[in-house]
mmCIF file of C-alpha atoms in Angstrom:
data_model
loop_
_atom_site.group_PDB
_atom_site.id
_atom_site.type_symbol
_atom_site.label_atom_id
_atom_site.label_comp_id
_atom_site.label_asym_id
_atom_site.label_seq_id
_atom_site.Cartn_x
_atom_site.Cartn_y
_atom_site.Cartn_z
ATOM 1 C CA MET A 1298 -59.572 -143.565 -78.838
ATOM 2 C CA LYS A 1299 -60.687 -142.753 -75.268
ATOM 3 C CA SER A 1300 -58.040 -145.117 -73.884
ATOM 4 C CA PHE A 1301 -55.415 -143.332 -75.984
ATOM 5 C CA PHE A 1302 -56.332 -139.905 -74.532
ATOM 6 C CA LYS A 1303 -56.310 -141.346 -70.994
ATOM 7 C CA LEU A 1304 -52.823 -142.749 -71.539
ATOM 8 C CA PHE A 1305 -51.635 -139.460 -73.075
ATOM 9 C CA SER A 1306 -53.025 -137.446 -70.131
ATOM 10 C CA LEU A 1307 -51.360 -139.818 -67.675
ATOM 11 C CA LEU A 1308 -47.978 -139.387 -69.384
ATOM 12 C CA ILE A 1309 -48.288 -135.579 -69.217
ATOM 13 C CA LEU A 1310 -49.230 -135.770 -65.509
ATOM 14 C CA CYS A 1311 -46.236 -137.982 -64.731
ATOM 15 C CA THR A 1312 -43.918 -135.600 -66.602
ATOM 16 C CA ILE A 1313 -45.242 -132.576 -64.716
ATOM 17 C CA THR A 1314 -44.975 -134.408 -61.372
ATOM 18 C CA LYS A 1315 -41.406 -135.522 -62.096
ATOM 19 C CA SER A 1316 -40.427 -132.003 -63.186
ATOM 20 C CA SER A 1317 -41.913 -130.496 -60.024
ATOM 21 C CA SER A 1318 -40.285 -133.036 -57.715
ATOM 22 C CA SER A 1319 -36.859 -132.512 -59.290
ATOM 23 C CA LYS A 1320 -37.001 -128.829 -58.266
ATOM 24 C CA HIS A 1321 -38.054 -129.613 -54.695
ATOM 25 C CA GLN A 1322 -35.325 -128.897 -52.142
ATOM 26 C CA LEU A 1323 -35.401 -131.550 -49.420
ATOM 27 C CA CYS A 1324 -32.411 -130.097 -47.532
ATOM 28 C CA GLN A 1325 -32.970 -127.516 -44.776
ATOM 29 C CA ASP A 1326 -31.317 -124.172 -45.633
ATOM 30 C CA ASN A 1327 -29.693 -123.714 -42.207
ATOM 31 C CA GLU A 1328 -28.193 -127.218 -42.279
ATOM 32 C CA ARG A 1329 -26.959 -126.694 -45.824
ATOM 33 C CA ALA A 1330 -25.208 -123.531 -44.659
ATOM 34 C CA ALA A 1331 -23.743 -125.379 -41.647
ATOM 35 C CA LEU A 1332 -22.304 -128.076 -43.918
ATOM 36 C CA LEU A 1333 -20.705 -125.529 -46.219
ATOM 37 C CA GLN A 1334 -19.249 -123.630 -43.259
ATOM 38 C CA PHE A 1335 -17.810 -126.909 -41.933
ATOM 39 C CA LYS A 1336 -16.280 -127.546 -45.358
ATOM 40 C CA LEU A 1337 -14.618 -124.107 -45.327
ATOM 41 C CA SER A 1338 -13.104 -124.759 -41.881
ATOM 42 C CA LEU A 1339 -11.064 -127.700 -43.195
ATOM 43 C CA SER A 1340 -8.505 -128.294 -45.890
ATOM 44 C CA ILE A 1341 -7.683 -131.260 -48.098
ATOM 45 C CA SER A 1342 -4.372 -133.061 -47.612
ATOM 46 C CA GLU A 1343 -3.217 -136.138 -49.459
ATOM 47 C CA PHE A 1344 -1.513 -137.293 -46.245
ATOM 48 C CA ALA A 1345 -4.573 -136.931 -43.968
ATOM 49 C CA SER A 1346 -6.006 -140.421 -44.583
ATOM 50 C CA THR A 1347 -4.358 -143.825 -44.528
ATOM 51 C CA TYR A 1348 -6.673 -145.931 -46.672
ATOM 52 C CA PRO A 1349 -5.599 -146.175 -50.318
ATOM 53 C CA SER A 1350 -9.164 -145.590 -51.513
ATOM 54 C CA ALA A 1351 -9.503 -142.265 -49.642
ATOM 55 C CA TYR A 1352 -10.749 -139.269 -51.615
ATOM 56 C CA PRO A 1353 -12.125 -135.799 -50.744
ATOM 57 C CA LYS A 1354 -15.896 -136.244 -50.571
ATOM 58 C CA ILE A 1355 -16.532 -132.599 -49.664
ATOM 59 C CA GLU A 1356 -15.047 -131.334 -52.929
ATOM 60 C CA SER A 1357 -18.320 -132.302 -54.604
ATOM 61 C CA TRP A 1358 -20.337 -130.100 -52.216
ATOM 62 C CA GLU A 1359 -21.617 -127.074 -54.092
ATOM 63 C CA SER A 1360 -21.742 -123.466 -52.947
ATOM 64 C CA MET A 1361 -24.763 -121.564 -51.625
ATOM 65 C CA GLU A 1362 -25.252 -119.898 -54.989
ATOM 66 C CA SER A 1363 -25.883 -123.190 -56.782
ATOM 67 C CA GLU A 1364 -28.967 -123.970 -54.647
ATOM 68 C CA SER A 1365 -28.290 -127.682 -55.007
ATOM 69 C CA ASP A 1366 -29.941 -130.102 -52.602
ATOM 70 C CA CYS A 1367 -27.413 -130.988 -49.877
ATOM 71 C CA CYS A 1368 -29.265 -134.260 -49.304
ATOM 72 C CA LEU A 1369 -27.813 -135.366 -52.642
ATOM 73 C CA TRP A 1370 -24.232 -134.476 -51.685
ATOM 74 C CA GLU A 1371 -21.698 -137.207 -51.165
ATOM 75 C CA GLY A 1372 -21.498 -138.425 -47.580
ATOM 76 C CA ILE A 1373 -24.865 -136.906 -46.635
ATOM 77 C CA GLY A 1374 -28.110 -138.664 -45.763
ATOM 78 C CA CYS A 1375 -31.398 -136.959 -44.918
ATOM 79 C CA ASP A 1376 -34.730 -137.838 -43.394
ATOM 80 C CA MET A 1377 -37.046 -138.073 -46.398
ATOM 81 C CA THR A 1378 -39.935 -136.460 -44.546
ATOM 82 C CA SER A 1379 -38.357 -133.564 -42.647
ATOM 83 C CA GLY A 1380 -35.281 -133.007 -44.808
ATOM 84 C CA HIS A 1381 -33.023 -132.860 -41.755
ATOM 85 C CA VAL A 1382 -29.471 -134.167 -42.202
ATOM 86 C CA THR A 1383 -29.294 -137.441 -40.264
ATOM 87 C CA ILE A 1384 -26.141 -139.012 -41.701
ATOM 88 C CA LEU A 1385 -22.712 -137.434 -42.153
ATOM 89 C CA ASP A 1386 -20.103 -139.905 -43.389
ATOM 90 C CA LEU A 1387 -16.800 -138.222 -44.239
ATOM 91 C CA SER A 1388 -14.598 -141.205 -43.423
ATOM 92 C CA SER A 1389 -11.325 -141.402 -45.378
ATOM 93 C CA SER A 1390 -11.932 -137.992 -46.963
ATOM 94 C CA LEU A 1391 -8.394 -136.523 -46.709
ATOM 95 C CA LEU A 1392 -9.674 -133.881 -44.269
ATOM 96 C CA SER A 1393 -7.152 -131.847 -42.302
ATOM 97 C CA GLY A 1394 -7.785 -129.195 -39.661
ATOM 98 C CA SER A 1395 -9.046 -128.645 -36.138
ATOM 99 C CA ILE A 1396 -12.587 -128.999 -34.868
ATOM 100 C CA HIS A 1397 -13.380 -126.275 -32.313
ATOM 101 C CA SER A 1398 -16.279 -125.876 -29.913
ATOM 102 C CA ASN A 1399 -17.902 -123.265 -32.173
ATOM 103 C CA SER A 1400 -17.781 -125.478 -35.271
ATOM 104 C CA SER A 1401 -20.910 -125.386 -37.430
ATOM 105 C CA LEU A 1402 -20.776 -129.185 -37.287
ATOM 106 C CA PHE A 1403 -22.624 -129.028 -33.963
ATOM 107 C CA GLU A 1404 -25.595 -127.300 -35.608
ATOM 108 C CA LEU A 1405 -26.528 -130.619 -37.231
ATOM 109 C CA VAL A 1406 -28.492 -131.678 -34.180
ATOM 110 C CA TYR A 1407 -30.594 -134.284 -35.968
ATOM 111 C CA LEU A 1408 -27.641 -136.518 -36.827
ATOM 112 C CA HIS A 1409 -27.999 -140.165 -35.909
ATOM 113 C CA THR A 1410 -24.775 -141.246 -37.690
ATOM 114 C CA LEU A 1411 -21.487 -139.327 -37.607
ATOM 115 C CA ASN A 1412 -18.418 -140.924 -39.196
ATOM 116 C CA LEU A 1413 -15.228 -138.855 -39.395
ATOM 117 C CA ALA A 1414 -12.847 -141.821 -39.281
ATOM 118 C CA ASP A 1415 -9.434 -141.803 -40.975
ATOM 119 C CA ASN A 1416 -8.810 -138.069 -41.262
ATOM 120 C CA ASP A 1417 -6.350 -135.699 -39.582
ATOM 121 C CA PHE A 1418 -7.884 -133.360 -37.026
ATOM 122 C CA ARG A 1419 -4.473 -132.263 -35.753
ATOM 123 C CA SER A 1420 -4.703 -133.454 -32.164
ATOM 124 C CA SER A 1421 -8.037 -131.681 -31.585
ATOM 125 C CA LEU A 1422 -9.861 -132.339 -28.362
ATOM 126 C CA ILE A 1423 -13.312 -133.823 -28.758
ATOM 127 C CA PRO A 1424 -15.419 -130.745 -27.904
ATOM 128 C CA ALA A 1425 -18.013 -130.891 -25.110
ATOM 129 C CA GLU A 1426 -20.522 -129.777 -27.747
ATOM 130 C CA ILE A 1427 -20.627 -133.413 -28.867
ATOM 131 C CA SER A 1428 -23.611 -133.540 -26.488
ATOM 132 C CA HIS A 1429 -25.642 -131.526 -29.033
ATOM 133 C CA PHE A 1430 -26.069 -134.745 -30.997
ATOM 134 C CA PHE A 1431 -28.768 -136.073 -28.680
ATOM 135 C CA ASN A 1432 -30.172 -138.341 -31.444
ATOM 136 C CA LEU A 1433 -26.819 -139.925 -32.247
ATOM 137 C CA LYS A 1434 -26.765 -143.709 -32.559
ATOM 138 C CA ASN A 1435 -23.490 -144.284 -34.415
ATOM 139 C CA LEU A 1436 -20.293 -142.359 -33.664
ATOM 140 C CA ASN A 1437 -17.005 -143.184 -35.392
ATOM 141 C CA LEU A 1438 -14.009 -140.910 -34.803
ATOM 142 C CA SER A 1439 -11.374 -143.621 -35.144
ATOM 143 C CA LEU A 1440 -7.928 -143.025 -36.624
ATOM 144 C CA SER A 1441 -8.435 -139.267 -36.884
ATOM 145 C CA ARG A 1442 -5.804 -137.794 -34.530
ATOM 146 C CA PHE A 1443 -8.107 -136.678 -31.763
ATOM 147 C CA SER A 1444 -6.318 -136.322 -28.437
ATOM 148 C CA GLY A 1445 -6.712 -135.524 -24.768
ATOM 149 C CA GLN A 1446 -9.339 -136.447 -22.232
ATOM 150 C CA MET A 1447 -12.599 -137.873 -23.517
ATOM 151 C CA PRO A 1448 -15.298 -135.336 -22.556
ATOM 152 C CA THR A 1449 -17.830 -136.273 -19.864
ATOM 153 C CA GLU A 1450 -20.532 -135.049 -22.250
ATOM 154 C CA ILE A 1451 -20.103 -138.203 -24.293
ATOM 155 C CA CYS A 1452 -22.021 -139.947 -21.519
ATOM 156 C CA GLN A 1453 -25.066 -137.883 -22.485
ATOM 157 C CA LEU A 1454 -25.326 -139.704 -25.816
ATOM 158 C CA SER A 1455 -27.580 -142.315 -24.263
ATOM 159 C CA ASN A 1456 -28.966 -143.472 -27.627
ATOM 160 C CA LEU A 1457 -25.575 -144.636 -28.889
ATOM 161 C CA VAL A 1458 -25.577 -148.109 -30.378
ATOM 162 C CA SER A 1459 -22.063 -148.010 -31.852
ATOM 163 C CA LEU A 1460 -19.024 -146.141 -30.484
ATOM 164 C CA ASP A 1461 -15.626 -146.267 -32.179
ATOM 165 C CA LEU A 1462 -12.906 -143.972 -30.820
ATOM 166 C CA SER A 1463 -10.030 -146.347 -31.521
ATOM 167 C CA GLN A 1464 -6.500 -145.416 -32.598
ATOM 168 C CA ASN A 1465 -6.493 -141.888 -31.224
ATOM 169 C CA SER A 1466 -4.373 -140.379 -28.427
ATOM 170 C CA LEU A 1467 -7.355 -140.249 -26.083
ATOM 171 C CA LYS A 1468 -7.613 -140.803 -22.340
ATOM 172 C CA LEU A 1469 -10.585 -142.114 -20.397
ATOM 173 C CA ARG A 1470 -10.308 -140.855 -16.823
ATOM 174 C CA GLN A 1471 -13.325 -138.632 -16.135
ATOM 175 C CA PRO A 1472 -15.701 -140.115 -17.019
ATOM 176 C CA SER A 1473 -14.349 -143.419 -15.779
ATOM 177 C CA PHE A 1474 -14.696 -146.573 -17.853
ATOM 178 C CA LYS A 1475 -17.452 -147.734 -15.509
ATOM 179 C CA SER A 1476 -19.367 -144.438 -15.818
ATOM 180 C CA LEU A 1477 -19.149 -144.597 -19.603
ATOM 181 C CA LEU A 1478 -20.597 -148.112 -19.658
ATOM 182 C CA GLU A 1479 -23.367 -147.252 -17.215
ATOM 183 C CA SER A 1480 -24.420 -144.277 -19.351
ATOM 184 C CA LEU A 1481 -24.314 -146.053 -22.706
ATOM 185 C CA SER A 1482 -26.296 -149.153 -21.839
ATOM 186 C CA SER A 1483 -27.700 -149.636 -25.368
ATOM 187 C CA LEU A 1484 -24.312 -150.214 -26.987
ATOM 188 C CA GLU A 1485 -23.928 -153.018 -29.476
ATOM 189 C CA VAL A 1486 -20.425 -152.066 -30.675
ATOM 190 C CA LEU A 1487 -17.658 -150.730 -28.392
ATOM 191 C CA LEU A 1488 -14.277 -150.111 -30.042
ATOM 192 C CA LEU A 1489 -11.690 -148.262 -27.952
ATOM 193 C CA ASP A 1490 -8.379 -149.687 -29.220
ATOM 194 C CA GLU A 1491 -5.363 -147.700 -27.957
ATOM 195 C CA VAL A 1492 -7.475 -145.372 -25.821
ATOM 196 C CA SER A 1493 -5.634 -144.991 -22.504
ATOM 197 C CA ILE A 1494 -8.099 -146.415 -19.981
ATOM 198 C CA SER A 1495 -5.611 -147.736 -17.374
ATOM 199 C CA SER A 1496 -8.186 -149.348 -15.105
ATOM 200 C CA ARG A 1497 -9.891 -152.584 -14.237
ATOM 201 C CA VAL A 1498 -12.598 -153.893 -16.497
ATOM 202 C CA PRO A 1499 -15.864 -153.385 -14.569
ATOM 203 C CA LYS A 1500 -17.864 -156.549 -13.914
ATOM 204 C CA MET A 1501 -20.956 -154.720 -15.078
ATOM 205 C CA LEU A 1502 -19.615 -154.838 -18.651
ATOM 206 C CA ALA A 1503 -21.187 -158.301 -18.774
ATOM 207 C CA ASN A 1504 -24.584 -156.679 -18.091
ATOM 208 C CA LEU A 1505 -24.557 -154.876 -21.449
ATOM 209 C CA THR A 1506 -26.141 -157.874 -23.108
ATOM 210 C CA SER A 1507 -26.735 -156.082 -26.419
ATOM 211 C CA LEU A 1508 -22.998 -155.905 -27.108
ATOM 212 C CA ARG A 1509 -21.902 -157.748 -30.235
ATOM 213 C CA LYS A 1510 -18.364 -156.389 -30.595
ATOM 214 C CA ILE A 1511 -15.884 -155.381 -27.890
ATOM 215 C CA SER A 1512 -12.378 -154.279 -28.822
ATOM 216 C CA LEU A 1513 -10.130 -152.897 -26.078
ATOM 217 C CA VAL A 1514 -6.687 -153.482 -27.566
ATOM 218 C CA ASN A 1515 -3.692 -151.884 -25.817
ATOM 219 C CA CYS A 1516 -5.759 -149.822 -23.375
ATOM 220 C CA GLY A 1517 -3.634 -150.323 -20.248
ATOM 221 C CA LEU A 1518 -6.262 -152.582 -18.695
ATOM 222 C CA HIS A 1519 -5.181 -154.460 -15.597
ATOM 223 C CA SER A 1520 -6.281 -156.887 -12.868
ATOM 224 C CA ALA A 1521 -8.755 -159.743 -13.324
ATOM 225 C CA PHE A 1522 -10.950 -159.793 -16.408
ATOM 226 C CA PRO A 1523 -14.577 -160.686 -15.581
ATOM 227 C CA LYS A 1524 -15.436 -164.177 -16.845
ATOM 228 C CA GLY A 1525 -19.029 -163.179 -17.453
ATOM 229 C CA VAL A 1526 -18.003 -161.163 -20.514
ATOM 230 C CA PHE A 1527 -17.058 -164.360 -22.390
ATOM 231 C CA LEU A 1528 -20.591 -165.655 -21.848
ATOM 232 C CA MET A 1529 -22.534 -162.631 -23.086
ATOM 233 C CA PRO A 1530 -25.394 -163.936 -25.259
ATOM 234 C CA ASN A 1531 -24.871 -161.735 -28.335
ATOM 235 C CA LEU A 1532 -21.098 -161.323 -28.271
ATOM 236 C CA GLU A 1533 -19.428 -162.087 -31.602
ATOM 237 C CA VAL A 1534 -16.052 -160.339 -31.329
ATOM 238 C CA LEU A 1535 -13.868 -159.959 -28.229
ATOM 239 C CA ARG A 1536 -10.428 -158.402 -28.626
ATOM 240 C CA ILE A 1537 -8.588 -157.533 -25.414
ATOM 241 C CA ASN A 1538 -5.051 -158.320 -26.589
ATOM 242 C CA ASP A 1539 -1.919 -156.309 -25.791
ATOM 243 C CA ASN A 1540 -2.928 -155.549 -22.205
ATOM 244 C CA SER A 1541 0.035 -157.162 -20.460
ATOM 245 C CA ASN A 1542 -1.276 -156.606 -16.914
ATOM 246 C CA LEU A 1543 -4.716 -158.022 -17.614
ATOM 247 C CA VAL A 1544 -5.138 -161.468 -16.082
ATOM 248 C CA GLY A 1545 -7.810 -164.130 -16.091
ATOM 249 C CA HIS A 1546 -8.897 -167.621 -17.092
ATOM 250 C CA LEU A 1547 -11.146 -168.935 -19.813
ATOM 251 C CA PRO A 1548 -14.564 -169.944 -18.428
ATOM 252 C CA GLU A 1549 -16.583 -173.065 -19.041
ATOM 253 C CA PHE A 1550 -18.301 -172.102 -22.276
ATOM 254 C CA ARG A 1551 -21.961 -172.716 -22.947
ATOM 255 C CA ASN A 1552 -23.731 -174.085 -25.957
ATOM 256 C CA ALA A 1553 -24.896 -171.742 -28.743
ATOM 257 C CA SER A 1554 -22.149 -169.139 -28.296
ATOM 258 C CA LYS A 1555 -22.012 -166.526 -31.070
ATOM 259 C CA LEU A 1556 -18.284 -165.799 -30.671
ATOM 260 C CA ARG A 1557 -16.447 -165.596 -33.997
ATOM 261 C CA VAL A 1558 -13.277 -163.759 -32.909
ATOM 262 C CA LEU A 1559 -11.458 -164.264 -29.604
ATOM 263 C CA ASP A 1560 -8.115 -162.495 -29.248
ATOM 264 C CA LEU A 1561 -6.288 -162.553 -25.892
ATOM 265 C CA HIS A 1562 -2.698 -162.478 -27.123
ATOM 266 C CA SER A 1563 -0.025 -160.670 -25.103
ATOM 267 C CA THR A 1564 -2.037 -160.643 -21.882
ATOM 268 C CA GLY A 1565 -1.518 -162.358 -18.524
ATOM 269 C CA PHE A 1566 -4.248 -164.950 -19.081
ATOM 270 C CA SER A 1567 -3.348 -168.391 -17.755
ATOM 271 C CA GLY A 1568 -4.738 -171.825 -16.913
ATOM 272 C CA ARG A 1569 -5.962 -174.430 -19.368
ATOM 273 C CA ILE A 1570 -8.091 -174.278 -22.469
ATOM 274 C CA PRO A 1571 -11.351 -175.873 -21.256
ATOM 275 C CA THR A 1572 -12.774 -178.820 -23.154
ATOM 276 C CA SER A 1573 -15.959 -176.752 -23.471
ATOM 277 C CA ILE A 1574 -14.092 -174.654 -26.075
ATOM 278 C CA SER A 1575 -15.940 -176.952 -28.498
ATOM 279 C CA TYR A 1576 -19.103 -174.914 -27.893
ATOM 280 C CA LEU A 1577 -17.549 -172.013 -29.820
ATOM 281 C CA GLY A 1578 -18.574 -173.601 -33.097
ATOM 282 C CA LEU A 1579 -18.657 -170.288 -34.997
ATOM 283 C CA LEU A 1580 -15.123 -169.293 -34.024
ATOM 284 C CA THR A 1581 -12.910 -168.331 -36.975
ATOM 285 C CA PHE A 1582 -10.113 -166.516 -35.088
ATOM 286 C CA PHE A 1583 -8.536 -167.766 -31.844
ATOM 287 C CA SER A 1584 -5.315 -166.113 -30.678
ATOM 288 C CA ILE A 1585 -3.758 -166.598 -27.242
ATOM 289 C CA TYR A 1586 -0.048 -166.378 -28.032
ATOM 290 C CA HIS A 1587 2.319 -164.760 -25.526
ATOM 291 C CA CYS A 1588 0.154 -165.731 -22.542
ATOM 292 C CA ASN A 1589 0.650 -168.212 -19.690
ATOM 293 C CA PHE A 1590 -1.602 -171.086 -20.724
ATOM 294 C CA GLN A 1591 -0.511 -174.609 -19.894
ATOM 295 C CA GLY A 1592 -1.515 -178.262 -20.069
ATOM 296 C CA PRO A 1593 -2.379 -180.245 -23.191
ATOM 297 C CA ILE A 1594 -4.067 -178.788 -26.248
ATOM 298 C CA PRO A 1595 -7.586 -180.171 -25.776
ATOM 299 C CA TYR A 1596 -8.898 -182.738 -28.239
ATOM 300 C CA SER A 1597 -12.144 -180.754 -28.413
ATOM 301 C CA LEU A 1598 -10.338 -177.893 -30.168
ATOM 302 C CA GLY A 1599 -10.643 -180.026 -33.295
ATOM 303 C CA LYS A 1600 -14.394 -179.393 -33.353
ATOM 304 C CA LEU A 1601 -13.887 -175.748 -34.277
ATOM 305 C CA THR A 1602 -13.947 -176.473 -37.979
ATOM 306 C CA LYS A 1603 -14.556 -172.850 -39.040
ATOM 307 C CA LEU A 1604 -11.173 -171.719 -37.670
ATOM 308 C CA THR A 1605 -8.913 -169.894 -40.110
ATOM 309 C CA ILE A 1606 -6.514 -168.438 -37.514
ATOM 310 C CA LEU A 1607 -5.156 -170.507 -34.593
ATOM 311 C CA GLN A 1608 -2.303 -168.940 -32.622
ATOM 312 C CA LEU A 1609 -1.130 -170.713 -29.458
ATOM 313 C CA ALA A 1610 2.589 -169.822 -29.526
ATOM 314 C CA PHE A 1611 4.711 -168.775 -26.531
ATOM 315 C CA ASN A 1612 2.738 -170.582 -23.841
ATOM 316 C CA HIS A 1613 3.431 -173.740 -21.851
ATOM 317 C CA PHE A 1614 1.373 -176.285 -23.755
ATOM 318 C CA GLU A 1615 2.661 -179.835 -23.490
ATOM 319 C CA GLY A 1616 2.004 -183.258 -24.938
ATOM 320 C CA GLN A 1617 1.316 -184.152 -28.530
ATOM 321 C CA ILE A 1618 -0.513 -182.146 -31.153
ATOM 322 C CA PRO A 1619 -3.949 -183.803 -30.964
ATOM 323 C CA PRO A 1620 -4.999 -185.752 -34.083
ATOM 324 C CA SER A 1621 -8.418 -184.063 -33.890
ATOM 325 C CA LEU A 1622 -6.817 -180.909 -35.326
ATOM 326 C CA ALA A 1623 -6.901 -182.742 -38.656
ATOM 327 C CA ASN A 1624 -10.472 -181.422 -38.945
ATOM 328 C CA LEU A 1625 -9.268 -177.808 -39.141
ATOM 329 C CA THR A 1626 -8.713 -177.796 -42.885
ATOM 330 C CA LYS A 1627 -9.727 -174.139 -43.290
ATOM 331 C CA LEU A 1628 -6.705 -172.937 -41.318
ATOM 332 C CA GLU A 1629 -4.609 -170.197 -42.886
ATOM 333 C CA TYR A 1630 -2.452 -169.558 -39.804
ATOM 334 C CA LEU A 1631 -1.320 -172.375 -37.523
ATOM 335 C CA VAL A 1632 1.100 -170.997 -34.942
ATOM 336 C CA LEU A 1633 2.166 -173.447 -32.205
ATOM 337 C CA SER A 1634 5.802 -172.432 -31.758
ATOM 338 C CA SER A 1635 7.683 -172.052 -28.453
ATOM 339 C CA ASN A 1636 5.708 -174.449 -26.293
ATOM 340 C CA MET A 1637 6.653 -177.838 -24.829
ATOM 341 C CA LEU A 1638 4.957 -180.005 -27.434
ATOM 342 C CA THR A 1639 6.389 -183.453 -28.176
ATOM 343 C CA GLY A 1640 5.880 -186.279 -30.621
ATOM 344 C CA GLU A 1641 5.691 -186.482 -34.391
ATOM 345 C CA ILE A 1642 4.940 -183.684 -36.802
ATOM 346 C CA PRO A 1643 1.376 -184.575 -37.844
ATOM 347 C CA SER A 1644 1.114 -185.896 -41.379
ATOM 348 C CA PHE A 1645 -2.422 -184.476 -41.628
ATOM 349 C CA LEU A 1646 -0.828 -181.065 -42.163
ATOM 350 C CA ALA A 1647 -0.452 -182.135 -45.793
ATOM 351 C CA ASN A 1648 -4.200 -181.519 -46.155
ATOM 352 C CA PHE A 1649 -4.037 -177.926 -44.884
ATOM 353 C CA THR A 1650 -3.777 -176.463 -48.355
ATOM 354 C CA ASN A 1651 -5.018 -173.029 -47.244
ATOM 355 C CA LEU A 1652 -2.075 -172.509 -44.885
ATOM 356 C CA SER A 1653 -0.061 -169.321 -45.309
ATOM 357 C CA PHE A 1654 1.828 -169.479 -42.007
ATOM 358 C CA LEU A 1655 2.958 -172.672 -40.306
ATOM 359 C CA GLU A 1656 5.041 -172.228 -37.165
ATOM 360 C CA LEU A 1657 6.029 -175.301 -35.113
ATOM 361 C CA GLY A 1658 9.544 -174.326 -34.004
ATOM 362 C CA GLY A 1659 10.700 -174.282 -30.401
ATOM 363 C CA ASN A 1660 9.036 -177.613 -29.575
ATOM 364 C CA THR A 1661 10.466 -181.123 -29.209
ATOM 365 C CA LEU A 1662 8.918 -182.464 -32.378
ATOM 366 C CA HIS A 1663 10.320 -184.842 -34.968
ATOM 367 C CA GLY A 1664 9.351 -186.382 -38.287
ATOM 368 C CA SER A 1665 9.159 -185.744 -41.988
ATOM 369 C CA ILE A 1666 7.876 -182.786 -44.015
ATOM 370 C CA THR A 1667 8.002 -184.359 -47.453
ATOM 371 C CA TRP A 1668 4.369 -183.215 -47.864
ATOM 372 C CA ILE A 1669 5.306 -179.528 -47.595
ATOM 373 C CA SER A 1670 4.984 -179.056 -51.357
ATOM 374 C CA ASN A 1671 1.214 -179.613 -50.987
ATOM 375 C CA LEU A 1672 0.939 -176.265 -49.211
ATOM 376 C CA GLN A 1673 0.958 -174.068 -52.297
ATOM 377 C CA ASN A 1674 -0.200 -170.973 -50.384
ATOM 378 C CA LEU A 1675 2.574 -171.165 -47.788
ATOM 379 C CA VAL A 1676 4.358 -167.876 -47.142
ATOM 380 C CA ALA A 1677 6.294 -168.591 -43.930
ATOM 381 C CA LEU A 1678 7.509 -171.740 -42.201
ATOM 382 C CA ASP A 1679 9.186 -172.098 -38.791
ATOM 383 C CA LEU A 1680 10.619 -175.516 -37.922
ATOM 384 C CA SER A 1681 13.535 -174.272 -35.812
ATOM 385 C CA GLY A 1682 14.824 -176.846 -33.333
ATOM 386 C CA ILE A 1683 12.755 -179.681 -34.788
ATOM 387 C CA THR A 1684 14.425 -183.002 -35.623
ATOM 388 C CA LEU A 1685 13.669 -183.912 -39.223
ATOM 389 C CA ALA A 1686 13.753 -187.538 -40.339
ATOM 390 C CA SER A 1687 15.643 -186.709 -43.530
ATOM 391 C CA PRO A 1688 17.320 -183.701 -45.141
ATOM 392 C CA VAL A 1689 14.944 -181.282 -46.835
ATOM 393 C CA GLU A 1690 15.522 -180.728 -50.531
ATOM 394 C CA PHE A 1691 15.654 -177.057 -51.505
ATOM 395 C CA ASP A 1692 13.568 -177.842 -54.602
ATOM 396 C CA ILE A 1693 10.561 -178.502 -52.365
ATOM 397 C CA PHE A 1694 10.394 -174.806 -51.468
ATOM 398 C CA VAL A 1695 11.044 -173.602 -55.003
ATOM 399 C CA LYS A 1696 7.682 -175.112 -55.954
ATOM 400 C CA LEU A 1697 5.907 -172.916 -53.383
ATOM 401 C CA LYS A 1698 5.057 -169.829 -55.429
ATOM 402 C CA ASN A 1699 4.388 -167.486 -52.468
ATOM 403 C CA PHE A 1700 7.125 -168.660 -50.109
ATOM 404 C CA ASN A 1701 9.433 -166.047 -48.551
ATOM 405 C CA PHE A 1702 12.984 -167.385 -48.467
#
């Protein structure tokens, strides 16, 4: 009987505790008010976001009268001890409007993550008040129609680990690219695609050894790219494509590289692919089309067995397609067109059943493609200018369910 009363008392205590905790407001009143004021400064537009899954997160935010806990609102995260708002994620929220220097957003000074990506802020400048976020570690303003000069105050965010300002009409002049890198030395992710930088790439970029991802696509970069960047110990993704005045050579790679993505296409890179490319054993994406590479395709390229994308088109590669490429059975894109390759079309291509795109045209190749029906995932095929051993039956392509005629 005593054990029964103990259990009964414990159940009552748990119920009272749960009831009390459910009424506890974790959110700070002033930050709750700031969030609601920020909501009122913006409107919802079905055209403001590009992602199909976008929806208006702030519509679920309740008014001051409801006294609901803002830490439970969608897109909000709070410190469980202090109740301060530390995370604001309104990415792909169909938000439309301007962000001014007096926005209540800048009252959320305890933020460590701010994500406003994929909205429409109507060519707003990034206000200097961004410096109020002195605790910020993750900043994502990508694809949100910000414009103008990047404020120097962004250099004051010395705790930043991830910075994504890509796909906006932004300029990086003052601060300079070098000043930005010197100030944000803890960065692990740097994504500035389509930001107008129009400068050299500072050699000291290679000193930011914490960097895992660098993406500087179509930034107007020019002159020689520092080789040391390729050898950074933690680098997994390097995209510097579509900088036509950026020149350089691939280095001698070292063992244990973490690179998974290497995209140099549409740059002025030249020289040969080094045999040490084999050290990039984790590489899944390698694109150097529309460059000035030359020489043979190295046999060692066949050791990169994790590759799914291999694009070497529009260079000056010569010689035969090395038989070692037979190991690359995970390939989905094999693009070798418009080089000076010779010899037979490799029969091992029959085993590349994951291929969606196969482009060999513009080379002096010959042979048979009777195996083409094995490639059931093929979408596009370029064999222009190639000498085929026998006429190709149209029925072969009819069997390819995804093929674009």
